[in-house]
Structures are given as C-alpha cells and as structure tokens.
PDB file of C-alpha atoms in Angstrom:
ATOM      1  CA  MET W1437     108.714  75.724  33.961  1.00  0.00           C
ATOM      2  CA  GLY W1438     105.621  74.433  35.762  1.00  0.00           C
ATOM      3  CA  SER W1439     102.208  76.085  35.785  1.00  0.00           C
ATOM      4  CA  ALA W1440     102.190  76.165  39.597  1.00  0.00           C
ATOM      5  CA  GLY W1441     104.984  78.702  39.362  1.00  0.00           C
ATOM      6  CA  ASP W1442     102.770  80.876  37.161  1.00  0.00           C
ATOM      7  CA  ASP W1443     100.284  81.087  40.020  1.00  0.00           C
ATOM      8  CA  GLU W1444     103.072  82.042  42.435  1.00  0.00           C
ATOM      9  CA  ARG W1445     104.293  84.787  40.129  1.00  0.00           C
ATOM     10  CA  ALA W1446     100.775  86.104  39.549  1.00  0.00           C
ATOM     11  CA  ALA W1447     100.285  86.331  43.291  1.00  0.00           C
ATOM     12  CA  LEU W1448     103.500  88.278  43.681  1.00  0.00           C
ATOM     13  CA  ASP W1449     102.746  90.542  40.723  1.00  0.00           C
ATOM     14  CA  GLY W1450      99.249  91.235  41.958  1.00  0.00           C
ATOM     15  CA  ALA W1451     100.135  92.025  45.561  1.00  0.00           C
ATOM     16  CA  GLN W1452      99.188  95.540  46.604  1.00  0.00           C
ATOM     17  CA  GLY W1453      98.144  96.252  43.016  1.00  0.00           C
ATOM     18  CA  ALA W1454     101.107  98.596  42.558  1.00  0.00           C
ATOM     19  CA  GLY W1455     103.540  98.837  39.662  1.00  0.00           C
ATOM     20  CA  SER W1456     106.155 101.037  41.312  1.00  0.00           C
ATOM     21  CA  LEU W1457     108.072 101.248  44.565  1.00  0.00           C
ATOM     22  CA  PRO W1458     106.417 103.444  47.213  1.00  0.00           C
ATOM     23  CA  ALA W1459     108.332 106.406  48.609  1.00  0.00           C
ATOM     24  CA  VAL W1460     108.509 104.648  51.981  1.00  0.00           C
ATOM     25  CA  LEU W1461     108.918 100.888  51.820  1.00  0.00           C
ATOM     26  CA  THR W1462     106.590  99.187  54.303  1.00  0.00           C
ATOM     27  CA  PRO W1463     106.906  95.613  55.563  1.00  0.00           C
ATOM     28  CA  GLU W1464     103.424  94.887  54.191  1.00  0.00           C
ATOM     29  CA  PHE W1465     104.431  95.942  50.685  1.00  0.00           C
ATOM     30  CA  ALA W1466     107.770  94.132  50.847  1.00  0.00           C
ATOM     31  CA  ALA W1467     106.414  90.860  52.207  1.00  0.00           C
ATOM     32  CA  ALA W1468     104.782  89.805  48.936  1.00  0.00           C
ATOM     33  CA  ARG W1469     107.435  91.184  46.592  1.00  0.00           C
ATOM     34  CA  ILE W1470     110.847  90.837  48.156  1.00  0.00           C
ATOM     35  CA  ALA W1471     113.485  88.690  46.469  1.00  0.00           C
ATOM     36  CA  LEU W1472     117.122  87.854  47.100  1.00  0.00           C
ATOM     37  CA  GLN W1473     119.618  87.963  44.273  1.00  0.00           C
ATOM     38  CA  LEU W1474     123.286  87.945  43.435  1.00  0.00           C
ATOM     39  CA  VAL W1475     124.655  91.223  42.102  1.00  0.00           C
ATOM     40  CA  ASP W1476     128.030  92.319  40.783  1.00  0.00           C
ATOM     41  CA  ALA W1477     129.354  94.650  43.476  1.00  0.00           C
ATOM     42  CA  ARG W1478     131.105  96.677  40.771  1.00  0.00           C
ATOM     43  CA  SER W1479     127.758  97.538  39.182  1.00  0.00           C
ATOM     44  CA  LEU W1480     126.247  99.175  42.263  1.00  0.00           C
ATOM     45  CA  PRO W1481     125.841 102.964  42.413  1.00  0.00           C
ATOM     46  CA  THR W1482     128.670 104.784  44.168  1.00  0.00           C
ATOM     47  CA  ALA W1483     126.789 107.952  45.177  1.00  0.00           C
ATOM     48  CA  PRO W1484     127.413 108.846  48.849  1.00  0.00           C
ATOM     49  CA  ASP W1485     123.683 108.978  49.582  1.00  0.00           C
ATOM     50  CA  VAL W1486     122.975 105.543  48.051  1.00  0.00           C
ATOM     51  CA  THR W1487     124.806 102.735  49.840  1.00  0.00           C
ATOM     52  CA  PHE W1488     124.433  98.966  50.134  1.00  0.00           C
ATOM     53  CA  ASN W1489     126.432  98.239  53.261  1.00  0.00           C
ATOM     54  CA  TYR W1490     123.815  95.797  54.574  1.00  0.00           C
ATOM     55  CA  ALA W1491     124.442  93.402  51.669  1.00  0.00           C
ATOM     56  CA  PRO W1492     126.772  90.525  52.597  1.00  0.00           C
ATOM     57  CA  GLU W1493     129.412  89.219  50.229  1.00  0.00           C
ATOM     58  CA  TRP W1494     128.555  85.885  48.626  1.00  0.00           C
ATOM     59  CA  MET W1495     131.891  85.554  46.824  1.00  0.00           C
ATOM     60  CA  PRO W1496     134.577  88.143  46.067  1.00  0.00           C
ATOM     61  CA  ARG W1497     132.946  91.049  44.161  1.00  0.00           C
ATOM     62  CA  VAL W1498     129.499  89.427  44.294  1.00  0.00           C
ATOM     63  CA  LYS W1499     126.927  90.524  46.884  1.00  0.00           C
ATOM     64  CA  LYS W1500     123.579  89.214  48.078  1.00  0.00           C
ATOM     65  CA  LEU W1501     121.034  92.003  47.752  1.00  0.00           C
ATOM     66  CA  LEU W1502     117.390  92.250  48.617  1.00  0.00           C
ATOM     67  CA  SER W1503     115.215  93.498  45.802  1.00  0.00           C
ATOM     68  CA  ILE W1504     111.571  94.216  45.097  1.00  0.00           C
ATOM     69  CA  HIS W1505     109.984  92.356  42.212  1.00  0.00           C
ATOM     70  CA  LEU W1506     107.573  94.580  40.276  1.00  0.00           C
ATOM     71  CA  PRO W1507     105.702  93.931  37.031  1.00  0.00           C
ATOM     72  CA  SER W1508     107.756  96.790  35.579  1.00  0.00           C
ATOM     73  CA  GLY W1509     111.119  95.382  36.679  1.00  0.00           C
ATOM     74  CA  ILE W1510     113.448  94.674  39.597  1.00  0.00           C
ATOM     75  CA  VAL W1511     114.433  97.346  42.130  1.00  0.00           C
ATOM     76  CA  LEU W1512     117.566  96.695  44.224  1.00  0.00           C
ATOM     77  CA  LEU W1513     117.136  97.907  47.775  1.00  0.00           C
ATOM     78  CA  ASN W1514     119.696 100.203  49.374  1.00  0.00           C
ATOM     79  CA  ASP W1515     120.494 100.865  53.030  1.00  0.00           C
ATOM     80  CA  ALA W1516     117.926 103.630  53.417  1.00  0.00           C
ATOM     81  CA  GLN W1517     115.141 101.490  51.958  1.00  0.00           C
ATOM     82  CA  VAL W1518     115.803  98.391  54.074  1.00  0.00           C
ATOM     83  CA  ALA W1519     116.086 100.437  57.262  1.00  0.00           C
ATOM     84  CA  ALA W1520     112.288 100.453  57.590  1.00  0.00           C
ATOM     85  CA  LEU W1521     112.071  96.662  57.446  1.00  0.00           C
ATOM     86  CA  GLY W1522     113.603  95.870  60.827  1.00  0.00           C
ATOM     87  CA  PRO W1523     115.875  92.825  61.364  1.00  0.00           C
ATOM     88  CA  LEU W1524     117.028  91.632  57.953  1.00  0.00           C
ATOM     89  CA  GLU W1525     117.587  87.903  58.495  1.00  0.00           C
ATOM     90  CA  PRO W1526     113.878  87.001  58.071  1.00  0.00           C
ATOM     91  CA  TRP W1527     113.783  89.134  54.917  1.00  0.00           C
ATOM     92  CA  PHE W1528     116.762  87.295  53.460  1.00  0.00           C
ATOM     93  CA  GLU W1529     114.991  83.998  54.133  1.00  0.00           C
ATOM     94  CA  LEU W1530     111.726  85.177  52.588  1.00  0.00           C
ATOM     95  CA  GLY W1531     113.565  86.759  49.667  1.00  0.00           C
ATOM     96  CA  ALA W1532     115.361  83.502  48.913  1.00  0.00           C
ATOM     97  CA  LEU W1533     112.040  81.651  48.906  1.00  0.00           C
ATOM     98  CA  HIS W1534     110.494  84.168  46.520  1.00  0.00           C
ATOM     99  CA  THR W1535     113.544  84.005  44.245  1.00  0.00           C
ATOM    100  CA  TRP W1536     113.010  80.272  43.863  1.00  0.00           C
ATOM    101  CA  ARG W1537     109.289  80.713  43.148  1.00  0.00           C
ATOM    102  CA  LEU W1538     109.854  83.489  40.623  1.00  0.00           C
ATOM    103  CA  THR W1539     112.470  81.454  38.798  1.00  0.00           C
ATOM    104  CA  MET W1540     110.168  78.448  38.675  1.00  0.00           C
ATOM    105  CA  ALA W1541     107.549  80.695  37.051  1.00  0.00           C
ATOM    106  CA  ASP W1542     109.843  81.880  34.253  1.00  0.00           C
ATOM    107  CA  PRO W1543     110.385  79.904  31.028  1.00  0.00           C
ATOM    108  CA  VAL W1544     113.785  78.195  31.198  1.00  0.00           C
ATOM    109  CA  THR W1545     115.642  76.466  28.382  1.00  0.00           C
ATOM    110  CA  HIS W1546     118.233  73.820  29.140  1.00  0.00           C
ATOM    111  CA  GLU W1547     120.736  72.314  26.710  1.00  0.00           C
ATOM    112  CA  VAL W1548     124.134  70.680  26.422  1.00  0.00           C
ATOM    113  CA  THR W1549     126.782  72.783  24.682  1.00  0.00           C
ATOM    114  CA  ALA W1550     129.925  71.072  23.389  1.00  0.00           C
ATOM    115  CA  SER W1551     133.320  72.173  22.137  1.00  0.00           C
ATOM    116  CA  GLY W1552     135.343  69.285  20.780  1.00  0.00           C
ATOM    117  CA  THR W1553     135.329  66.582  23.438  1.00  0.00           C
ATOM    118  CA  HIS W1554     134.309  68.986  26.196  1.00  0.00           C
ATOM    119  CA  TRP W1555     130.736  69.876  27.166  1.00  0.00           C
ATOM    120  CA  VAL W1556     128.756  71.769  29.777  1.00  0.00           C
ATOM    121  CA  GLU W1557     125.059  72.299  30.459  1.00  0.00           C
ATOM    122  CA  VAL W1558     123.519  75.713  29.926  1.00  0.00           C
ATOM    123  CA  ALA W1559     120.266  77.017  31.422  1.00  0.00           C
ATOM    124  CA  LEU W1560     118.796  80.295  30.169  1.00  0.00           C
ATOM    125  CA  SER W1561     115.776  82.181  31.480  1.00  0.00           C
ATOM    126  CA  THR W1562     113.729  85.140  30.320  1.00  0.00           C
ATOM    127  CA  GLY W1563     113.449  86.233  33.960  1.00  0.00           C
ATOM    128  CA  GLY W1564     116.117  88.015  35.956  1.00  0.00           C
ATOM    129  CA  TYR W1565     116.714  85.535  38.769  1.00  0.00           C
ATOM    130  CA  LEU W1566     118.173  82.378  37.208  1.00  0.00           C
ATOM    131  CA  ALA W1567     121.823  83.055  38.079  1.00  0.00           C
ATOM    132  CA  SER W1568     120.775  83.719  41.660  1.00  0.00           C
ATOM    133  CA  MET W1569     119.728  80.082  41.869  1.00  0.00           C
ATOM    134  CA  ALA W1570     123.338  79.513  42.889  1.00  0.00           C
ATOM    135  CA  LEU W1571     121.949  80.461  46.295  1.00  0.00           C
ATOM    136  CA  HIS W1572     119.882  77.266  46.185  1.00  0.00           C
ATOM    137  CA  LEU W1573     122.535  74.688  45.402  1.00  0.00           C
ATOM    138  CA  PRO W1574     122.261  71.725  45.259  1.00  0.00           C
ATOM    139  CA  HIS W1575     118.468  72.055  44.777  1.00  0.00           C
ATOM    140  CA  THR W1576     118.934  73.903  41.487  1.00  0.00           C
ATOM    141  CA  ILE W1577     120.910  71.006  40.017  1.00  0.00           C
ATOM    142  CA  ARG W1578     118.366  68.554  41.380  1.00  0.00           C
ATOM    143  CA  PHE W1579     115.643  70.390  39.477  1.00  0.00           C
ATOM    144  CA  PHE W1580     117.331  69.393  36.192  1.00  0.00           C
ATOM    145  CA  HIS W1581     118.758  66.069  37.401  1.00  0.00           C
ATOM    146  CA  PRO W1582     116.601  64.635  40.222  1.00  0.00           C
ATOM    147  CA  SER W1583     118.628  61.435  40.624  1.00  0.00           C
ATOM    148  CA  ALA W1584     122.140  62.725  39.873  1.00  0.00           C
ATOM    149  CA  ASP W1585     125.048  61.773  42.125  1.00  0.00           C
ATOM    150  CA  LEU W1586     126.376  65.116  43.345  1.00  0.00           C
ATOM    151  CA  SER W1587     128.812  63.705  45.883  1.00  0.00           C
ATOM    152  CA  HIS W1588     131.823  64.816  43.820  1.00  0.00           C
ATOM    153  CA  GLY W1589     130.519  68.357  43.394  1.00  0.00           C
ATOM    154  CA  VAL W1590     129.466  70.727  40.635  1.00  0.00           C
ATOM    155  CA  LEU W1591     131.454  73.285  38.654  1.00  0.00           C
ATOM    156  CA  PHE W1592     129.360  76.277  37.598  1.00  0.00           C
ATOM    157  CA  ALA W1593     129.326  79.854  36.351  1.00  0.00           C
ATOM    158  CA  ILE W1594     126.799  82.682  36.670  1.00  0.00           C
ATOM    159  CA  PRO W1595     127.968  85.175  34.019  1.00  0.00           C
ATOM    160  CA  PHE W1596     124.766  87.235  33.949  1.00  0.00           C
ATOM    161  CA  ARG W1597     121.390  87.154  35.610  1.00  0.00           C
ATOM    162  CA  HIS W1598     119.631  85.115  32.899  1.00  0.00           C
ATOM    163  CA  GLN W1599     122.199  82.285  32.684  1.00  0.00           C
ATOM    164  CA  PHE W1600     123.394  79.375  34.826  1.00  0.00           C
ATOM    165  CA  VAL W1601     126.114  77.140  33.328  1.00  0.00           C
ATOM    166  CA  TYR W1602     127.390  73.991  35.006  1.00  0.00           C
ATOM    167  CA  ARG W1603     128.999  70.567  34.827  1.00  0.00           C
ATOM    168  CA  ILE W1604     128.353  67.860  37.392  1.00  0.00           C
ATOM    169  CA  ILE W1605     131.637  66.310  38.483  1.00  0.00           C
ATOM    170  CA  THR W1606     131.689  62.575  37.877  1.00  0.00           C
ATOM    171  CA  ASP W1607     135.294  61.862  36.882  1.00  0.00           C
ATOM    172  CA  ARG W1608     138.506  63.430  35.584  1.00  0.00           C
ATOM    173  CA  ASP W1609     137.010  64.176  32.164  1.00  0.00           C
ATOM    174  CA  SER W1610     134.093  66.101  33.668  1.00  0.00           C
ATOM    175  CA  VAL W1611     136.521  68.328  35.583  1.00  0.00           C
ATOM    176  CA  GLU W1612     138.552  68.916  32.423  1.00  0.00           C
ATOM    177  CA  SER W1613     135.392  69.854  30.510  1.00  0.00           C
ATOM    178  CA  GLY W1614     134.174  72.213  33.189  1.00  0.00           C
ATOM    179  CA  LEU W1615     137.501  73.970  33.605  1.00  0.00           C
ATOM    180  CA  ALA W1616     137.990  74.223  29.849  1.00  0.00           C
ATOM    181  CA  MET W1617     134.593  75.725  29.044  1.00  0.00           C
ATOM    182  CA  LEU W1618     133.194  77.501  32.102  1.00  0.00           C
ATOM    183  CA  PRO W1619     135.812  80.294  32.219  1.00  0.00           C
ATOM    184  CA  ARG W1620     135.036  81.066  28.568  1.00  0.00           C
ATOM    185  CA  PHE W1621     131.310  81.174  29.250  1.00  0.00           C
ATOM    186  CA  GLY W1622     131.937  83.286  32.317  1.00  0.00           C
ATOM    187  CA  ASN W1623     134.029  85.888  30.549  1.00  0.00           C
ATOM    188  CA  ALA W1624     131.846  86.089  27.440  1.00  0.00           C
ATOM    189  CA  GLY W1625     128.566  86.292  29.337  1.00  0.00           C
ATOM    190  CA  TYR W1626     129.895  88.793  31.832  1.00  0.00           C
ATOM    191  CA  VAL W1627     131.002  91.125  29.034  1.00  0.00           C
ATOM    192  CA  ASP W1628     128.007  90.733  26.727  1.00  0.00           C
ATOM    193  CA  GLY W1629     125.115  89.526  28.914  1.00  0.00           C
ATOM    194  CA  ASP W1630     122.192  91.513  30.273  1.00  0.00           C
ATOM    195  CA  GLY W1631     122.834  92.146  33.966  1.00  0.00           C
ATOM    196  CA  PRO W1632     126.405  90.836  34.396  1.00  0.00           C
ATOM    197  CA  ILE W1633     127.203  89.157  37.705  1.00  0.00           C
ATOM    198  CA  SER W1634     130.571  87.396  37.567  1.00  0.00           C
ATOM    199  CA  PRO W1635     133.142  86.128  35.055  1.00  0.00           C
ATOM    200  CA  GLN W1636     134.442  83.564  37.561  1.00  0.00           C
ATOM    201  CA  THR W1637     134.069  79.792  37.754  1.00  0.00           C
ATOM    202  CA  TYR W1638     132.882  78.277  41.040  1.00  0.00           C
ATOM    203  CA  LEU W1639     132.925  74.895  42.723  1.00  0.00           C
ATOM    204  CA  TRP W1640     130.123  73.551  44.903  1.00  0.00           C
ATOM    205  CA  HIS W1641     131.319  70.573  46.955  1.00  0.00           C
ATOM    206  CA  ALA W1642     130.216  69.207  50.322  1.00  0.00           C
ATOM    207  CA  ASP W1643     127.765  72.107  50.720  1.00  0.00           C
ATOM    208  CA  VAL W1644     130.520  74.707  50.343  1.00  0.00           C
ATOM    209  CA  ILE W1645     130.983  77.085  47.393  1.00  0.00           C
ATOM    210  CA  THR W1646     134.477  78.303  46.503  1.00  0.00           C
ATOM    211  CA  GLN W1647     135.833  80.360  43.640  1.00  0.00           C
ATOM    212  CA  VAL W1648     138.154  78.490  41.288  1.00  0.00           C
ATOM    213  CA  PRO W1649     141.505  80.346  41.247  1.00  0.00           C
ATOM    214  CA  THR W1650     142.383  81.983  37.947  1.00  0.00           C
ATOM    215  CA  LEU W1651     145.264  83.961  36.498  1.00  0.00           C
ATOM    216  CA  PRO W1652     144.838  87.521  35.110  1.00  0.00           C
ATOM    217  CA  ASP W1653     144.292  86.071  31.611  1.00  0.00           C
ATOM    218  CA  GLY W1654     141.444  83.889  32.924  1.00  0.00           C
ATOM    219  CA  ALA W1655     143.377  80.609  32.885  1.00  0.00           C
ATOM    220  CA  VAL W1656     142.626  78.244  35.751  1.00  0.00           C
ATOM    221  CA  ASN W1657     145.352  78.174  38.413  1.00  0.00           C
ATOM    222  CA  LEU W1658     144.834  75.173  40.693  1.00  0.00           C
ATOM    223  CA  ALA W1659     147.088  74.749  43.694  1.00  0.00           C
ATOM    224  CA  PRO W1660     148.911  71.424  44.153  1.00  0.00           C
ATOM    225  CA  GLY W1661     146.959  69.220  46.521  1.00  0.00           C
ATOM    226  CA  SER W1662     143.672  71.044  45.971  1.00  0.00           C
ATOM    227  CA  TYR W1663     140.486  69.044  45.467  1.00  0.00           C
ATOM    228  CA  LEU W1664     140.187  69.746  41.743  1.00  0.00           C
ATOM    229  CA  ARG W1665     143.900  69.234  41.135  1.00  0.00           C
ATOM    230  CA  GLY W1666     143.622  65.868  42.829  1.00  0.00           C
ATOM    231  CA  LEU W1667     140.820  64.839  40.474  1.00  0.00           C
ATOM    232  CA  LEU W1668     142.798  65.976  37.441  1.00  0.00           C
ATOM    233  CA  ASP W1669     145.858  64.051  38.598  1.00  0.00           C
ATOM    234  CA  GLN W1670     143.934  60.805  38.646  1.00  0.00           C
ATOM    235  CA  SER W1671     144.945  58.427  35.882  1.00  0.00           C
TER     236      SER W1671
END
C-alpha cells in the first residue's frame, strides 16, 4: 500500500528502540506500539495465571485483544499486562488507529477469485493485521472501492490474520456468490492459514455485523424472513 504507511510503520517500529516487551509494560512504551486485533478465542492460552478476561467478544468465539507490535512480532496482552495501563477504552481506540496504520504499511494483494458463475474478492497481506480490518468496516471496503454503493451490505470472511475475503451485495446473484464461496474460504483458511481467526461468514449491513447462521457441516442456514433470505427470494 502507500508510502505514507511505511513512514507510520517505521515510527512505530522505532519507538523506544526496543525489540522485545519489557517486564513491566508502561503507558509510554505501549502508546507507540499498541494495536487492536481480532483473535480466535480458542487459540488463547488456558493457563490459570495467564487470562484475557478484559478482552470483549466481537463475535462468538472471536475476541478483540490489545497487542504490542514489535519488529520481532506481535505480542498479545493478557490481564496482568494491561493492568498497568489504566482505563482501557482509550487504549482500544488508539490500538484500532494503529491497526489501520500498520495494515496500510503492509503490502496487500487484491484479486477476484471465481468458481463457475460465482466470485468473491480476496485481499492478502504479508502483515498480521489484515483480517482485523473487519473492525474498520465500511472503511476497509472503501479503501478498495471508494465509490461503491454499500447500502445493501457486504458479506465477508476473516479465516486467518493475513486474509480478508468479501463480496459487496448488489443483487440476488451477489448474495448467492458470497454464500456459495465464503464458507469454503472460511473453513479452508481457518484450517490451513497462519494465525486462524474464524471459519464463519459474516454480514455487515446498516453498520451492524452479524454472523451468518450455518449448520454443523458448514452449510448456510438462513431463517425465513431474514435479510439475506429476502434477497435470495427475489425473482
């Protein structure tokens, strides 16, 4: 992405001149490095002395966690580490801003992937924050499609941290394509991807994100009268 993002990332990487997390996390250290990302709740450590109770649920089995971005990698923060930071709401806001800047600094590829008459759009990044751009909808879609009509919503999946897959809803066919392909991307990426987040398909519509209901085998299970079912029932 743009060169301005490279400057942002360099500033974050260079802050404090440290390549590892200090024994005691200070607000000064965190301020330049904190990020906010989506994490599979099932992947978190279960040791009694390492908990993540502060992290709110974004969707079932997916949590929003604060992390520290280091040149050597990403460190997820636990309850003991965030305790020194004080009230967490400002840190969530700053972390979300840094997540956007870090993603803008990473190379991202974007392509259309088709299967028969169905197609979706796939974004891939070398960095570890791209899937967390679901926190920035609809701005993430606007980055790829500045003038797109998003009034009907967007179907998307975030299988693992390097991938964001989506289809803008425009008509019945776009819903069919999204529901046909996104669950497959979700399941495959969640199983095989680096840093799995979720196998589920999601709907963003009217500034609300919901999980698309599925059966145990992964098939979509839309309730009669639901928004997506209504679009599919259109002639």
